[in-house]
PDB file of C-alpha atoms in Angstrom:
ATOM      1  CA  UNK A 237     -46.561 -58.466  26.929  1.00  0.00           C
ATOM      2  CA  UNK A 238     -49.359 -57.218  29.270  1.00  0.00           C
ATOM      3  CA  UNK A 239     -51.827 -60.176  30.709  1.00  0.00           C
ATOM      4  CA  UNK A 240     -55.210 -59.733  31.440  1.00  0.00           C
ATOM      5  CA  UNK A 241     -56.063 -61.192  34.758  1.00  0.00           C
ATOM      6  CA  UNK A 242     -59.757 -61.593  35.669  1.00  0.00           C
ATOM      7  CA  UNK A 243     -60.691 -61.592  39.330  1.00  0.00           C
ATOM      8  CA  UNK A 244     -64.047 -63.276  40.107  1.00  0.00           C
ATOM      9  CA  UNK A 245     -65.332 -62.126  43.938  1.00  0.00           C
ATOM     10  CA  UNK A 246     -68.033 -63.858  45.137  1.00  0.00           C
ATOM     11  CA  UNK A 247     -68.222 -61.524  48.587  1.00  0.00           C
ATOM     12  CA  UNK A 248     -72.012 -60.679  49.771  1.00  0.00           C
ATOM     13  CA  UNK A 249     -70.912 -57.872  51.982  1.00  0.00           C
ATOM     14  CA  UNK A 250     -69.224 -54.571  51.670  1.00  0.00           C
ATOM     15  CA  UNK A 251     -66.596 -54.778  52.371  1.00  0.00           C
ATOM     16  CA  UNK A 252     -65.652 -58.646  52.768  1.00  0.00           C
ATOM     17  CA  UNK A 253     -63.055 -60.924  53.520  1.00  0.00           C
ATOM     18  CA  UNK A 254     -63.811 -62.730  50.017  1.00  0.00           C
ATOM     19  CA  UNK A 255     -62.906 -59.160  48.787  1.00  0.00           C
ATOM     20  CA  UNK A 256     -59.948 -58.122  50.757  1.00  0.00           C
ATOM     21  CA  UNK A 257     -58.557 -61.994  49.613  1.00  0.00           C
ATOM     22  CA  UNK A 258     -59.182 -61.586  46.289  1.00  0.00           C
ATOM     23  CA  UNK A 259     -57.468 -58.492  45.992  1.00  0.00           C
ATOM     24  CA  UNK A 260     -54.000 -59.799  47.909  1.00  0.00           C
ATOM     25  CA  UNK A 261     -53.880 -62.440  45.579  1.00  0.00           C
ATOM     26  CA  UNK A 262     -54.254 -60.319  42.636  1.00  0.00           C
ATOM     27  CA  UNK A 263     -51.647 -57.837  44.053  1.00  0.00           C
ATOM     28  CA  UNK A 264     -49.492 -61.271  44.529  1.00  0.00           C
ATOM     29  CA  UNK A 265     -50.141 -62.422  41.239  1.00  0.00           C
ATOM     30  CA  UNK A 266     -49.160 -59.302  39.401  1.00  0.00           C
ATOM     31  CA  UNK A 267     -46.056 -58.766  40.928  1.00  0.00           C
ATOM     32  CA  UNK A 268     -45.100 -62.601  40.684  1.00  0.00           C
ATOM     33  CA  UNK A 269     -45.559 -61.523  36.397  1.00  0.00           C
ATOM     34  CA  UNK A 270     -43.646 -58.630  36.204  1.00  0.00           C
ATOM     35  CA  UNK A 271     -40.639 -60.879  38.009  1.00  0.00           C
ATOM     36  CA  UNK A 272     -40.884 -62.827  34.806  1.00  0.00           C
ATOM     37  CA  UNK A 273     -41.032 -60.308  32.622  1.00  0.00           C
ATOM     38  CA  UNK A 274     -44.689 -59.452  31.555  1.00  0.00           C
ATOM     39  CA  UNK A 275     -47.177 -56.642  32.741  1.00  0.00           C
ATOM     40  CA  UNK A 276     -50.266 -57.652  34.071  1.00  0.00           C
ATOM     41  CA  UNK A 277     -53.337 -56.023  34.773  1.00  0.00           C
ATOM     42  CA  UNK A 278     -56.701 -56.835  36.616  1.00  0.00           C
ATOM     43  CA  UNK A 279     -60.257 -56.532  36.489  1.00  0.00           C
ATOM     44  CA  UNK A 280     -62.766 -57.586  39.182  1.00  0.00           C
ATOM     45  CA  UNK A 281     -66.052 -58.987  38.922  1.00  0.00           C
ATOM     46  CA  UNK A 282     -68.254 -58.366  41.806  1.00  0.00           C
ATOM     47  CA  UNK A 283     -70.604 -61.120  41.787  1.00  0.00           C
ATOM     48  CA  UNK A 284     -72.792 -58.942  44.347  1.00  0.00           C
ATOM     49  CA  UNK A 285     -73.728 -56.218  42.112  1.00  0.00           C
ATOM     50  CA  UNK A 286     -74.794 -59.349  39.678  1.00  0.00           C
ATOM     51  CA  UNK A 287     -77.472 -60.626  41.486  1.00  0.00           C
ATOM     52  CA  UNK A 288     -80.158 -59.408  39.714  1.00  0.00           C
ATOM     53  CA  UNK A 289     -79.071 -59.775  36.651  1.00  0.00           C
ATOM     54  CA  UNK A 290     -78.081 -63.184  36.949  1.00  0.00           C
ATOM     55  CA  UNK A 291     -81.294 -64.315  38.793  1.00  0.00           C
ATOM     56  CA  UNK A 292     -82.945 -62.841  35.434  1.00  0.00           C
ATOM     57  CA  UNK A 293     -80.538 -64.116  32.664  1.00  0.00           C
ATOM     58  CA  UNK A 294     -81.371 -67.391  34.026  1.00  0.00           C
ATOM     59  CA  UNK A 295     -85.351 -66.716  33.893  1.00  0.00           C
ATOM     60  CA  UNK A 296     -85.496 -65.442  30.705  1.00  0.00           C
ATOM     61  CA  UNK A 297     -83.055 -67.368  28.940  1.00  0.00           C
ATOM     62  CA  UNK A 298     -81.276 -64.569  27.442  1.00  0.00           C
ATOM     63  CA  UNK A 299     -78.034 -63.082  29.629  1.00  0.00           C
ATOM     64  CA  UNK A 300     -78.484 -59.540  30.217  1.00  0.00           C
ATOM     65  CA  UNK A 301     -76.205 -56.953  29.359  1.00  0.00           C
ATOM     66  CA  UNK A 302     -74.349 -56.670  32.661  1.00  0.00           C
ATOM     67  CA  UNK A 303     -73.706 -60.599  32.755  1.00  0.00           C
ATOM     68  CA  UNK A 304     -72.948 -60.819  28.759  1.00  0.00           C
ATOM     69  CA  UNK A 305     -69.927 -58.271  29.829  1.00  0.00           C
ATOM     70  CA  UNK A 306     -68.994 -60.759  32.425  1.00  0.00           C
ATOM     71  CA  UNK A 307     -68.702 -63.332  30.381  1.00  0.00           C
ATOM     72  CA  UNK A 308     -67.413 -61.623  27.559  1.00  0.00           C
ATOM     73  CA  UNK A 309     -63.996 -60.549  30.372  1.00  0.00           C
ATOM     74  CA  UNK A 310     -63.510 -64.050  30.806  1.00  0.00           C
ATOM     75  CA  UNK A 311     -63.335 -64.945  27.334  1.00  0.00           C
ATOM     76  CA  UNK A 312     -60.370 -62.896  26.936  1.00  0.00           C
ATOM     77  CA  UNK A 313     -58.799 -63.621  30.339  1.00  0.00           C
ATOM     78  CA  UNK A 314     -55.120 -64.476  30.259  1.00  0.00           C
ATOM     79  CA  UNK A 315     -55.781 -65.837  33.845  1.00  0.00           C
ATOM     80  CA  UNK A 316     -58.524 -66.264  36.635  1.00  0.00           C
ATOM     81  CA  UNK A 317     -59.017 -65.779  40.275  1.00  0.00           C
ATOM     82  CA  UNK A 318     -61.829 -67.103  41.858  1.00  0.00           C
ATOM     83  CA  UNK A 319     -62.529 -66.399  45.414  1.00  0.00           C
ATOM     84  CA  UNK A 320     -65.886 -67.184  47.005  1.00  0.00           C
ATOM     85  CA  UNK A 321     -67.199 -67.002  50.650  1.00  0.00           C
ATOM     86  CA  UNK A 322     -67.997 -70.469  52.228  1.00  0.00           C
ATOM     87  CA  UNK A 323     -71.889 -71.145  53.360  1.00  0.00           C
ATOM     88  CA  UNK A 324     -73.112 -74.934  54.523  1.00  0.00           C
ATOM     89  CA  UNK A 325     -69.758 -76.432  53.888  1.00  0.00           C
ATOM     90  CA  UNK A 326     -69.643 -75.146  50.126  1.00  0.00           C
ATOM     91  CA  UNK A 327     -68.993 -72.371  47.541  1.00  0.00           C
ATOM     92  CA  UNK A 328     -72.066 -69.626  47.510  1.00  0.00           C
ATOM     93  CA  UNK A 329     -74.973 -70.145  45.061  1.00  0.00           C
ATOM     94  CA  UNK A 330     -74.138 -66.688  43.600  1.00  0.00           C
ATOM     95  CA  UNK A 331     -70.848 -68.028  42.964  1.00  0.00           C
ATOM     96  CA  UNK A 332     -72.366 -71.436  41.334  1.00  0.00           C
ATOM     97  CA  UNK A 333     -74.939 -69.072  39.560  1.00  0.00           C
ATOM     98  CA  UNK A 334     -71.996 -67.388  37.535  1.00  0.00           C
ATOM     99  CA  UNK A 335     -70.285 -70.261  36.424  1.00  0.00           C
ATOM    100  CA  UNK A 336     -73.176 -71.709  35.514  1.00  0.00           C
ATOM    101  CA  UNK A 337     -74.040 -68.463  33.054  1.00  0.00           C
ATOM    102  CA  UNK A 338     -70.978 -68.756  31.645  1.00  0.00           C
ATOM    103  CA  UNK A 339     -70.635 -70.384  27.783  1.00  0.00           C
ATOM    104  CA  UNK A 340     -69.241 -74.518  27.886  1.00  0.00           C
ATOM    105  CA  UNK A 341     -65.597 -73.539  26.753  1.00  0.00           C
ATOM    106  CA  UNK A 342     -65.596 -69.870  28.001  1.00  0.00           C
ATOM    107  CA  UNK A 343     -62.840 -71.084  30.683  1.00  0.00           C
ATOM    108  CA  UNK A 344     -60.873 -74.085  28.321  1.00  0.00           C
ATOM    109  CA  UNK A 345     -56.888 -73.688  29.068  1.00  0.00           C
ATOM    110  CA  UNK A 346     -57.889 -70.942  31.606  1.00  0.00           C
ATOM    111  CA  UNK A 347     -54.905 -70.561  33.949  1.00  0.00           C
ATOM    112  CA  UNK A 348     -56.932 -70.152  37.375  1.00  0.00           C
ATOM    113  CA  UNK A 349     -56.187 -69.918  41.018  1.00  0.00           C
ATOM    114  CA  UNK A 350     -58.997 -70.717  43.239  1.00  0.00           C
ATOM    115  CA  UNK A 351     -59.230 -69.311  46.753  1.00  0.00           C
ATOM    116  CA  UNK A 352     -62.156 -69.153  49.600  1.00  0.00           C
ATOM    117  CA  UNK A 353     -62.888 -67.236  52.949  1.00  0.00           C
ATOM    118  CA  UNK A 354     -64.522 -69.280  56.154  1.00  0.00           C
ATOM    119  CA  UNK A 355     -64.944 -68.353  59.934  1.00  0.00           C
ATOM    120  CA  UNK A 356     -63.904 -72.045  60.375  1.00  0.00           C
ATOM    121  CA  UNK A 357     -60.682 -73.744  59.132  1.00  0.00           C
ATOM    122  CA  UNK A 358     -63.244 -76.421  59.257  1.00  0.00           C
ATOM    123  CA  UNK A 359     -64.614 -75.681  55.662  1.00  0.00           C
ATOM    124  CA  UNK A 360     -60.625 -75.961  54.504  1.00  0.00           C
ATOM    125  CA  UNK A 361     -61.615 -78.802  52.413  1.00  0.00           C
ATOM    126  CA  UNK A 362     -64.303 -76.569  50.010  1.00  0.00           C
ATOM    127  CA  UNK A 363     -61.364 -75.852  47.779  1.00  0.00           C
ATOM    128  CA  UNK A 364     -60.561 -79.603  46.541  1.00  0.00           C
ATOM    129  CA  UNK A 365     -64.181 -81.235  46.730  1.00  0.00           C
ATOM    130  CA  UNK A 366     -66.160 -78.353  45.956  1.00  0.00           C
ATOM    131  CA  UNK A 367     -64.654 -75.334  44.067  1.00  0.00           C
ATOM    132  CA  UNK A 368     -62.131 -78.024  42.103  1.00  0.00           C
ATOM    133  CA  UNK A 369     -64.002 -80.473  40.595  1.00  0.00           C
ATOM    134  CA  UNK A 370     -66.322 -76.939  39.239  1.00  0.00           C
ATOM    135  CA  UNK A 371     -63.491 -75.313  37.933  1.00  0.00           C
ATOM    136  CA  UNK A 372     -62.029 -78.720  36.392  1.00  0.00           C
ATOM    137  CA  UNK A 373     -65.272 -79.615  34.734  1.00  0.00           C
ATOM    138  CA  UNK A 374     -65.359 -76.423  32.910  1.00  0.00           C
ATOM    139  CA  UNK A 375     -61.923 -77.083  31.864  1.00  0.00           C
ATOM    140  CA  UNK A 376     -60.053 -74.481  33.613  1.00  0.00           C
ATOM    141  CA  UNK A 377     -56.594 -75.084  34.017  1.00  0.00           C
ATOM    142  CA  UNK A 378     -56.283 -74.769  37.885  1.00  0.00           C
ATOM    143  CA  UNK A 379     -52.774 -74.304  39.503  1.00  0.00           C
ATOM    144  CA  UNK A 380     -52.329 -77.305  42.256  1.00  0.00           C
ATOM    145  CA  UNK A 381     -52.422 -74.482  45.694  1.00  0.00           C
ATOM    146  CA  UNK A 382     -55.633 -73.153  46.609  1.00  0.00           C
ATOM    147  CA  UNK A 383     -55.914 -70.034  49.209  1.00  0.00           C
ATOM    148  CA  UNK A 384     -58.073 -70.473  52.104  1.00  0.00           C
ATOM    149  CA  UNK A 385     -58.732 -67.868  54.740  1.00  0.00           C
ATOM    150  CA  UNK A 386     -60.601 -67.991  57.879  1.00  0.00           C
ATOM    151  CA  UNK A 387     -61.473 -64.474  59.696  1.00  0.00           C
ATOM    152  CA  UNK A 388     -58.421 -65.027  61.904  1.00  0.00           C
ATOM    153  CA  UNK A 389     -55.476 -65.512  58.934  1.00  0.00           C
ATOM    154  CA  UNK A 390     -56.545 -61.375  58.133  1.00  0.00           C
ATOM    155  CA  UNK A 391     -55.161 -60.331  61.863  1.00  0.00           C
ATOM    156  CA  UNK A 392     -51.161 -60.189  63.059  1.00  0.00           C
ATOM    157  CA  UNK A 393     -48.687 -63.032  63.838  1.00  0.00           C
ATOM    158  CA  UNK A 394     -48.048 -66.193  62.838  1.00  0.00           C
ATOM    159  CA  UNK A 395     -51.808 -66.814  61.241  1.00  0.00           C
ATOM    160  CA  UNK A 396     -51.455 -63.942  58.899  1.00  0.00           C
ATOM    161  CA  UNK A 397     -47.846 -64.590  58.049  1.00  0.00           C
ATOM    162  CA  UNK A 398     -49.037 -68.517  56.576  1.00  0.00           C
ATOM    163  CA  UNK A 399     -51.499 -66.579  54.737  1.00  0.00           C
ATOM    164  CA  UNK A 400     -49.149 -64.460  53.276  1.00  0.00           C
ATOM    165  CA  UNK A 401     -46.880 -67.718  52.088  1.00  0.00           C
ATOM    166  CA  UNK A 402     -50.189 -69.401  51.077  1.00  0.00           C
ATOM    167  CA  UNK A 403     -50.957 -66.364  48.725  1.00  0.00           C
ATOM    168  CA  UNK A 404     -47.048 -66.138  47.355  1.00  0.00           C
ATOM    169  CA  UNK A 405     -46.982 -69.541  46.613  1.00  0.00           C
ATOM    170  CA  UNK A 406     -50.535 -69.700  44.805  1.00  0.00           C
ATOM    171  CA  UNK A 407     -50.025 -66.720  42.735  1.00  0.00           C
ATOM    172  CA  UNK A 408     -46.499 -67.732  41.731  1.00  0.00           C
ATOM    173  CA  UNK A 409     -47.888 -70.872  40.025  1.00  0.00           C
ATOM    174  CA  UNK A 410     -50.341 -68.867  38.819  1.00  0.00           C
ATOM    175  CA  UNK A 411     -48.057 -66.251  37.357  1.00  0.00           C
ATOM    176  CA  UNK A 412     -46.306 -69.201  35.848  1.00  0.00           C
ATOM    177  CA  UNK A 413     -48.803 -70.747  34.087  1.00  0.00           C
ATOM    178  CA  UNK A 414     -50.321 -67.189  32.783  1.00  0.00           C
ATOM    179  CA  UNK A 415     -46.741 -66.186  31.092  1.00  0.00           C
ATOM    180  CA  UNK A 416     -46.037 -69.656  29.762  1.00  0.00           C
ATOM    181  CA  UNK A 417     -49.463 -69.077  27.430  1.00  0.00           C
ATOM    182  CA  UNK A 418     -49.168 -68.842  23.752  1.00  0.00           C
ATOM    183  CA  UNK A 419     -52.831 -67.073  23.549  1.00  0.00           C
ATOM    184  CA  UNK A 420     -53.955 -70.366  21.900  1.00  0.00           C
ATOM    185  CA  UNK A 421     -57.410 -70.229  20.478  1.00  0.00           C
ATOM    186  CA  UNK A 422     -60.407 -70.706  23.066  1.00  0.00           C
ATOM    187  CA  UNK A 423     -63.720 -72.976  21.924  1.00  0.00           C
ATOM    188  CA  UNK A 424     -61.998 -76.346  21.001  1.00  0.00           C
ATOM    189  CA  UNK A 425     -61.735 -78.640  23.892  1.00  0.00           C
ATOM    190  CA  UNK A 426     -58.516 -80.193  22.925  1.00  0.00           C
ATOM    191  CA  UNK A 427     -57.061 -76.938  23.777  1.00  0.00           C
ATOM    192  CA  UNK A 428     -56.070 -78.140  27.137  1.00  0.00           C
ATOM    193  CA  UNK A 429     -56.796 -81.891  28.038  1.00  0.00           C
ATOM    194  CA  UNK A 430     -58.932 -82.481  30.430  1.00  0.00           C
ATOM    195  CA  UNK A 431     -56.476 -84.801  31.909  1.00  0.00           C
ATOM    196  CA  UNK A 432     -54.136 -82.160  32.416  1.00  0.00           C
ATOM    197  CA  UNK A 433     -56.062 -80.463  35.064  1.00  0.00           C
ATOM    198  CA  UNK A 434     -53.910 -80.363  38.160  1.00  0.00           C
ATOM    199  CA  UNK A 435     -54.010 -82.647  41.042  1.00  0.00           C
ATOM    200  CA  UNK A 436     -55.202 -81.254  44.575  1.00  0.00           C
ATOM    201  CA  UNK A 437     -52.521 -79.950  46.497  1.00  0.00           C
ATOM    202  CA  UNK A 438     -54.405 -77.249  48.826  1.00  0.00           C
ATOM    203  CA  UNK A 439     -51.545 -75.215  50.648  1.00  0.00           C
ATOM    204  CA  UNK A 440     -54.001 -74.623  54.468  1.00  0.00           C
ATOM    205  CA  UNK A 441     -53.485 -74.899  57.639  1.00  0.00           C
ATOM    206  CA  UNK A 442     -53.584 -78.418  59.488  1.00  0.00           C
ATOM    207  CA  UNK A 443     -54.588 -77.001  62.740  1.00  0.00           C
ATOM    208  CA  UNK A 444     -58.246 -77.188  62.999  1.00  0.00           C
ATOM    209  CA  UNK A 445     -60.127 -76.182  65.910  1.00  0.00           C
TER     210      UNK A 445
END
C-alpha cells in the first residue's frame, strides 16, 4: 500500500532551516514505512509561496484556488509533517494562518509529527505549549516526539548526531501510526477521540545556553 504523506513547511526564506528539517524528516519517515512494509510518498506545502493567497482567502471569505488545493492534500493525507520556524517564542503567523484556513475536521485521526527550527534551544518548549495544543485542537493525532532544531543541530558532531536520533525516533512513531491506519472515513469527530491525542513527550536537548 503506498501512503500519502503531506509535509507542511512554514520556512520564510529560501532556502531555510524549516525547509532543510522538514525534508530529513520526510526522508526519515519514508524509509521508517517501507521497513514495515508500505510505500510512501510526499508532497510539500510551502507555506511561503501561500502568502498571498491566504492573506486573501481570509479577506474575502472564499479560499482561493491555490489554498483550496492545500487543503484539499490534507484531506487525503495518510500522515502530516508540520515544521514551522520559531518567532517571539511561538509558531509563525503564516503557519497559524494555514491551519486556521483549513476545514474543522480536515485533520481528525491525522497521524502528524510536529517539528520547529530556532537560533535558540531556548524556544525548545514551542513544540508542547504552542504547536501541540494547535494540532490537538484540530484533532490531529500527534505522535508523543516532536523535532526541534536550532541553527547549530544542522553542523557536525555530537549536535547534529542528537538531531539525527531526534528525527529517527519521531518519524518511526510516525511511520507507525501512518501504516497502522485503516483509511477510516474523515468528517465525524468520533473518528479519533479527542482524548486519545498523545501526551507531550518532546525528544530536545536539555542543554540550554
Amino acid at each position: 500500500m503506498t501512503r500519502r504523506i503531506v509535509v507542511v513547511s512554514g520556512g520564510l526564506a529560501e532556502p531555510s532551516t524549516t525547509r532543510l528539517l522538514a525534508d530529513r524528516i520526510a526522508e526519515a519517515t519514508r524509509v521508517a514505512v517501507g521497513t514495515r512494509g508500505d510505500d510512501a510518498e510526499t508532497e510539500v506545502i510551502e507555506l511561503r509561496s501561500l502568502a498571498m493567497d491566504l492573506a486573501t482567502t481570509f479577506t474575502a471569505g472564499v479560499p482561493t484556488a491555490a489554498v483550496a488545493r492545500a487543503r484539499e492534500q490534507l484531506a487525503t493525507a495518510d500522515g502530516l509533517i508540520a515544521v514551522s520556524p520559531v518567532f517571539a517564542a511561538g509558531y509563525s503567523g503564516l503557519f497559524k494562518m494555514f491551519f486556521d484556513a483549513l476545514d474543522p475536521d480536515t485533520l481528525t485521526g491525522v497521524p502528524t509529527l510536529l517539528a520547529a527550527t530556532a537560533g535558540s534551544a531556548r524556544h525548545s518548549l514551542v513544540l508542547d505549549h504552542a504547536m501541540r495544543p494547535l494540532l490537538s485542537y484540530l484533532r490531529a493525532l500527534v505522535v508523543p516526539t516532536g523535532v526541534f532544531a536550532t541553527t547549530d543541530d544542522f553542523g557536525t558532531g555530537e549536535a547534529a548526531t542528537a538531531l539525527k536520533g531526534r528525527i529517527g525516533r519521531a518519524a518511526d512513531e510516525l511511520a507507525e501510526q501512518i501504516t497502522r491506519s485503516t483509511g477510516s472515513p474523515r468528517g465525524f469527530s468520533d473518528a479519533v477521540p479527542f482524548a486519545r491525542c498523545s501526551p507531550p513527550r518532546t525528544n530536545r536537548r536539555l542543554a540550554v545556553p
